[in-house]
Short mmCIF file of C-alpha atoms and ligand atoms in Angstrom, two decimals:
data_model
loop_
_atom_site.label_atom_id
_atom_site.label_comp_id
_atom_site.label_asym_id
_atom_site.label_seq_id
_atom_site.Cartn_x
_atom_site.Cartn_y
_atom_site.Cartn_z
CA MET A 1411 -8.98 -21.58 28.65
CA THR A 1412 -10.84 -18.29 29.36
CA ALA A 1413 -11.18 -15.57 26.86
CA GLN A 1414 -9.12 -13.35 29.07
CA ALA A 1415 -6.49 -15.97 28.94
CA ASP A 1416 -6.56 -16.64 25.31
CA ARG A 1417 -6.47 -12.98 24.55
CA PRO A 1418 -4.23 -11.00 27.45
CA TRP A 1419 -4.19 -7.83 25.64
CA ALA A 1420 -5.75 -4.71 27.70
CA ILE A 1421 -6.79 -2.69 24.55
CA ARG A 1422 -9.56 -4.49 21.96
CA GLY A 1423 -8.48 -3.97 17.86
CA GLU A 1424 -11.47 -2.26 17.58
CA ALA A 1425 -10.43 0.69 19.83
CA VAL A 1426 -6.75 0.52 17.77
CA ARG A 1427 -8.57 0.56 14.35
CA GLN A 1428 -10.77 3.69 15.54
CA ALA A 1429 -7.65 5.75 17.02
CA ALA A 1430 -5.78 4.67 13.85
CA ARG A 1431 -9.18 6.22 11.57
CA ALA A 1432 -7.47 9.55 12.60
CA CYS A 1433 -4.31 8.99 10.86
CA ALA A 1434 -4.57 9.91 7.03
CA THR A 1435 -3.23 7.69 4.70
CA GLY A 1436 -2.40 7.60 1.09
CA VAL A 1437 -4.13 5.02 -1.18
CA ALA A 1438 -1.96 2.44 -3.45
CA ILE A 1439 -3.30 -0.75 -5.23
CA LEU A 1440 -1.22 -4.25 -4.15
CA THR A 1441 -0.58 -6.45 -7.48
CA THR A 1442 0.88 -9.89 -8.21
CA LYS A 1443 0.41 -12.27 -10.70
CA SER A 1444 1.23 -15.95 -10.39
CA GLY A 1445 0.95 -18.48 -13.28
CA ASP A 1446 -1.47 -16.64 -15.17
CA GLU A 1447 -4.00 -15.23 -12.54
CA LEU A 1448 -4.03 -11.37 -11.75
CA PHE A 1449 -4.43 -10.59 -7.82
CA ALA A 1450 -5.44 -7.13 -6.54
CA LYS A 1451 -5.93 -5.30 -3.09
CA THR A 1452 -6.56 -2.23 -2.22
CA VAL A 1453 -4.05 -1.04 0.90
CA SER A 1454 -3.14 1.88 3.05
CA SER A 1455 -0.43 -0.01 4.90
CA PHE A 1456 2.35 1.19 2.22
CA VAL A 1457 5.54 1.98 3.90
CA THR A 1458 9.08 2.57 2.89
CA LEU A 1459 10.64 0.38 5.32
CA SER A 1460 14.60 0.87 4.50
CA MET A 1461 17.06 2.90 2.05
CA ASP A 1462 19.81 0.27 1.72
CA PRO A 1463 18.68 -2.04 1.28
CA PRO A 1464 16.20 -0.35 -0.64
CA LEU A 1465 12.88 -2.24 0.94
CA ILE A 1466 9.03 -1.56 1.28
CA SER A 1467 6.24 -3.16 2.92
CA VAL A 1468 2.91 -3.91 2.93
CA ALA A 1469 0.71 -5.57 5.40
CA VAL A 1470 -2.00 -7.50 4.15
CA THR A 1471 -4.94 -10.17 5.96
CA LYS A 1472 -2.84 -13.11 6.47
CA HIS A 1473 -5.99 -15.02 5.23
CA SER A 1474 -5.67 -12.98 1.93
CA PRO A 1475 -5.24 -14.86 -1.82
CA LEU A 1476 -2.60 -12.36 -2.24
CA VAL A 1477 -0.42 -13.80 0.58
CA GLN A 1478 -0.37 -17.05 -0.97
CA ALA A 1479 0.02 -15.58 -4.79
CA VAL A 1480 3.17 -13.27 -3.62
CA SER A 1481 4.90 -16.36 -2.01
CA ASP A 1482 4.12 -18.17 -4.59
CA SER A 1483 5.13 -15.66 -7.17
CA GLY A 1484 7.93 -13.55 -5.70
CA ARG A 1485 6.81 -10.48 -6.65
CA LEU A 1486 5.05 -7.65 -6.40
CA ALA A 1487 3.90 -4.44 -7.29
CA VAL A 1488 2.28 -1.13 -5.54
CA SER A 1489 0.77 1.47 -7.64
CA VAL A 1490 0.16 4.68 -5.70
CA LEU A 1491 -3.43 6.41 -6.41
CA ARG A 1492 -3.81 10.16 -7.36
CA VAL A 1493 -7.22 12.07 -7.06
CA GLY A 1494 -9.74 10.84 -9.81
CA GLN A 1495 -8.61 7.08 -9.13
CA GLU A 1496 -11.00 6.96 -6.10
CA HIS A 1497 -13.38 4.40 -8.18
CA LEU A 1498 -9.90 1.61 -8.50
CA SER A 1499 -9.42 1.78 -4.38
CA GLN A 1500 -12.98 1.08 -4.07
CA ARG A 1501 -12.87 -1.82 -6.74
CA PHE A 1502 -10.26 -3.39 -5.69
CA ALA A 1503 -11.41 -3.05 -1.59
CA THR A 1504 -14.57 -5.27 -2.83
CA PRO A 1505 -14.12 -8.49 -1.10
CA GLY A 1506 -12.77 -11.38 -3.77
CA ALA A 1507 -12.80 -8.61 -6.39
CA GLY A 1508 -9.45 -8.58 -6.39
CA HIS A 1509 -8.84 -12.00 -7.59
CA ALA A 1510 -12.23 -12.85 -9.69
CA SER A 1511 -12.15 -13.22 -13.57
CA GLY A 1512 -12.59 -9.99 -15.20
CA ALA A 1513 -11.75 -7.96 -12.08
CA PHE A 1514 -9.20 -5.79 -14.29
CA THR A 1515 -11.65 -5.53 -17.05
CA GLY A 1516 -11.04 -1.64 -18.01
CA VAL A 1517 -8.49 -1.08 -15.71
CA ARG A 1518 -5.44 -0.56 -18.10
CA THR A 1519 -1.92 -1.70 -16.66
CA ARG A 1520 1.55 -2.69 -18.05
CA ILE A 1521 4.04 -5.03 -17.01
CA GLU A 1522 7.29 -3.54 -16.32
CA ALA A 1523 10.49 -5.57 -14.71
CA THR A 1524 8.93 -8.48 -12.81
CA GLY A 1525 5.83 -9.13 -14.29
CA ALA A 1526 3.65 -7.97 -11.64
CA PRO A 1527 0.90 -5.64 -13.39
CA VAL A 1528 1.27 -1.81 -12.51
CA LEU A 1529 -1.57 0.16 -12.98
CA ASP A 1530 -1.30 2.88 -15.85
CA GLU A 1531 -1.87 6.76 -14.98
CA CYS A 1532 -1.00 5.81 -10.93
CA LEU A 1533 1.30 8.41 -9.15
CA SER A 1534 3.95 6.66 -8.62
CA TRP A 1535 4.74 2.81 -8.62
CA PHE A 1536 7.02 0.29 -6.93
CA ASP A 1537 7.94 -3.17 -9.01
CA CYS A 1538 9.61 -5.16 -6.82
CA THR A 1539 10.67 -8.98 -5.89
CA LEU A 1540 9.75 -10.78 -2.69
CA TYR A 1541 12.52 -9.94 0.16
CA ASN A 1542 10.46 -11.78 2.99
CA VAL A 1543 6.90 -12.10 4.65
CA LEU A 1544 6.80 -11.71 8.26
CA PRO A 1545 4.09 -12.53 10.37
CA GLY A 1546 2.12 -9.52 12.05
CA GLY A 1547 -0.56 -10.80 14.05
CA ASP A 1548 -3.88 -11.64 11.83
CA HIS A 1549 -1.68 -9.86 8.86
CA SER A 1550 1.07 -10.88 6.77
CA ILE A 1551 4.11 -8.53 6.16
CA LEU A 1552 4.83 -8.54 2.82
CA ILE A 1553 8.46 -6.96 2.17
CA GLY A 1554 9.73 -5.99 -1.23
CA LEU A 1555 13.08 -5.16 -2.73
CA PRO A 1556 12.11 -2.83 -5.72
CA VAL A 1557 13.62 -3.27 -9.19
CA ALA A 1558 12.20 -0.81 -10.80
CA VAL A 1559 9.97 2.60 -9.32
CA ALA A 1560 8.66 5.52 -11.03
CA SER A 1561 6.97 8.63 -10.22
CA SER A 1562 4.96 11.54 -11.74
CA GLU A 1563 3.60 14.83 -10.65
CA GLY A 1564 -0.01 14.82 -9.55
CA GLU A 1565 -2.14 14.74 -6.27
CA PRO A 1566 -2.17 11.81 -4.11
CA LEU A 1567 -5.74 10.45 -2.91
CA LEU A 1568 -6.18 9.89 0.70
CA TYR A 1569 -8.07 8.46 3.05
CA HIS A 1570 -9.30 9.45 6.29
CA GLU A 1571 -11.94 8.69 8.44
CA GLY A 1572 -13.33 6.34 6.31
CA ASP A 1573 -13.61 8.79 3.03
CA TYR A 1574 -11.63 9.97 0.36
CA HIS A 1575 -9.98 13.23 0.49
CA ALA A 1576 -7.01 15.35 -1.77
CA LEU A 1577 -4.62 17.60 0.00
CA THR A 1578 -4.74 21.16 1.10
CA PRO A 1579 -1.83 22.66 1.08
CA LEU A 1580 -1.16 24.77 4.39
CA THR A 1581 1.67 27.83 4.58
CA VAL A 1582 3.81 27.42 7.01
CA PRO A 1583 7.18 29.42 7.82
CA SER A 1584 9.96 27.29 6.66
CA ALA A 1585 11.23 25.05 9.43
CA PRO A 1586 14.93 23.23 9.97
CA CYS A 1587 14.65 19.26 8.34
CA PRO A 1588 15.54 17.36 11.46
CA ASP A 1589 17.09 14.81 9.20
CA ARG A 1590 19.48 16.82 7.14
CA ALA A 1591 22.69 18.71 8.57
CA PRO A 1592 22.60 22.34 8.79
CA THR A 1593 23.92 23.78 5.88
CA ALA A 1594 26.36 27.23 6.00
CA PRO A 1595 23.82 30.39 4.31
CA GLY A 1596 23.74 30.32 1.03
CA VAL A 1597 24.53 26.87 -0.11
CA ARG A 1598 22.46 25.18 -1.91
CA THR A 1599 21.42 20.98 -1.16
C1 FMN B 1674 -8.47 2.29 1.55
C2 FMN B 1674 -8.33 1.47 2.03
C3 FMN B 1674 -7.30 0.54 2.27
C4 FMN B 1674 -6.67 -0.89 2.80
N1 FMN B 1674 -6.19 -0.92 3.23
C5 FMN B 1674 -5.87 -2.14 3.63
C6 FMN B 1674 -4.55 -2.92 4.15
O1 FMN B 1674 -3.48 -2.16 3.80
N2 FMN B 1674 -4.36 -4.17 4.26
C7 FMN B 1674 -5.19 -5.13 3.85
O2 FMN B 1674 -5.27 -6.27 4.34
N3 FMN B 1674 -6.41 -4.68 3.61
C8 FMN B 1674 -6.66 -3.21 3.24
N4 FMN B 1674 -8.15 -3.04 2.86
C9 FMN B 1674 -9.07 -3.63 2.81
C10 FMN B 1674 -8.91 -4.75 1.77
O3 FMN B 1674 -9.09 -3.68 0.41
C11 FMN B 1674 -10.55 -5.35 1.69
O4 FMN B 1674 -10.62 -5.78 2.57
C12 FMN B 1674 -10.25 -6.76 0.30
O5 FMN B 1674 -9.62 -6.35 -0.82
C13 FMN B 1674 -11.19 -7.71 0.40
O6 FMN B 1674 -10.77 -8.10 -0.06
P1 FMN B 1674 -10.73 -9.66 -0.28
O7 FMN B 1674 -11.25 -10.45 1.30
O8 FMN B 1674 -11.11 -10.50 -1.69
O9 FMN B 1674 -9.07 -9.88 0.43
C14 FMN B 1674 -8.31 -1.83 2.73
C15 FMN B 1674 -9.23 -0.99 2.11
C16 FMN B 1674 -9.61 0.53 1.86
C17 FMN B 1674 -10.91 0.99 1.16
#
C-alpha cells in the first residue's frame, strides 16, 4: 500500500497543529490513581461536553499510560491551573514524569470523592468517574462524569503559540448573549 493510500487525508497533522497554535487554551492537570500508583499529565484538551448528564472530556495520546490507568481505575480528576502554576504544567508535560515514582514530590494534592488526586491551590477541579472512552485517531477521548467539583477566584493560566500567558481583560460594549432568552428591561436574571 502506498503512503497516499495508507493516509488518504489531504492535510497533514502538523499543519493542523500549526493552525491550532493560534487558539489560546487553558491548562489543566489530568490525574488518576490506579492501584497504588498515581498518574498525571498536562492537558489543554479539557472541555465541558454535556450539561445533562454533566460530562467533561479530555483527549489523551492513546499510548499514554494514563489511558490504561483511567480505564482500569474508572476515575479521573482534572485540576485547572492558575497563573503561577506554570511549573506544574511543565513538570507533568515532561515525558514519563507523570508516572515516575516521586513525580508528585512537592506537589500538594488531596483526595476528594473518587480517589483521583486533586491539586491543591488550582483554580477549579472536576473529580469524575469514567463515563466512556472513545477513539479519536491517535488520541483516546476520556469522558468523565463529575461527582464533585469546585472553583475559586483567580487568574487562569493560558497557553498560546507554545508560551504561557495571563489574561488581559478587554473593555467592550456589552452584547446580548446568544444562549439566553431576551429579558424585559429592568428584569434581573
Ligand atoms: C500546555 C500543554 C498542553 C498539553 N495538552 C495535551 C493534551 O491535551 N493531550 C495530550 O495527550 N498531551 C498534551 N500535552 C502533552 C503532554 O503533557 C506530554 O506529552 C506528556 O505528559 C508526556 O508524557 P508521557 O509521554 O509520559 O505521556 C500537553 C502539553 C502542554 C505543555
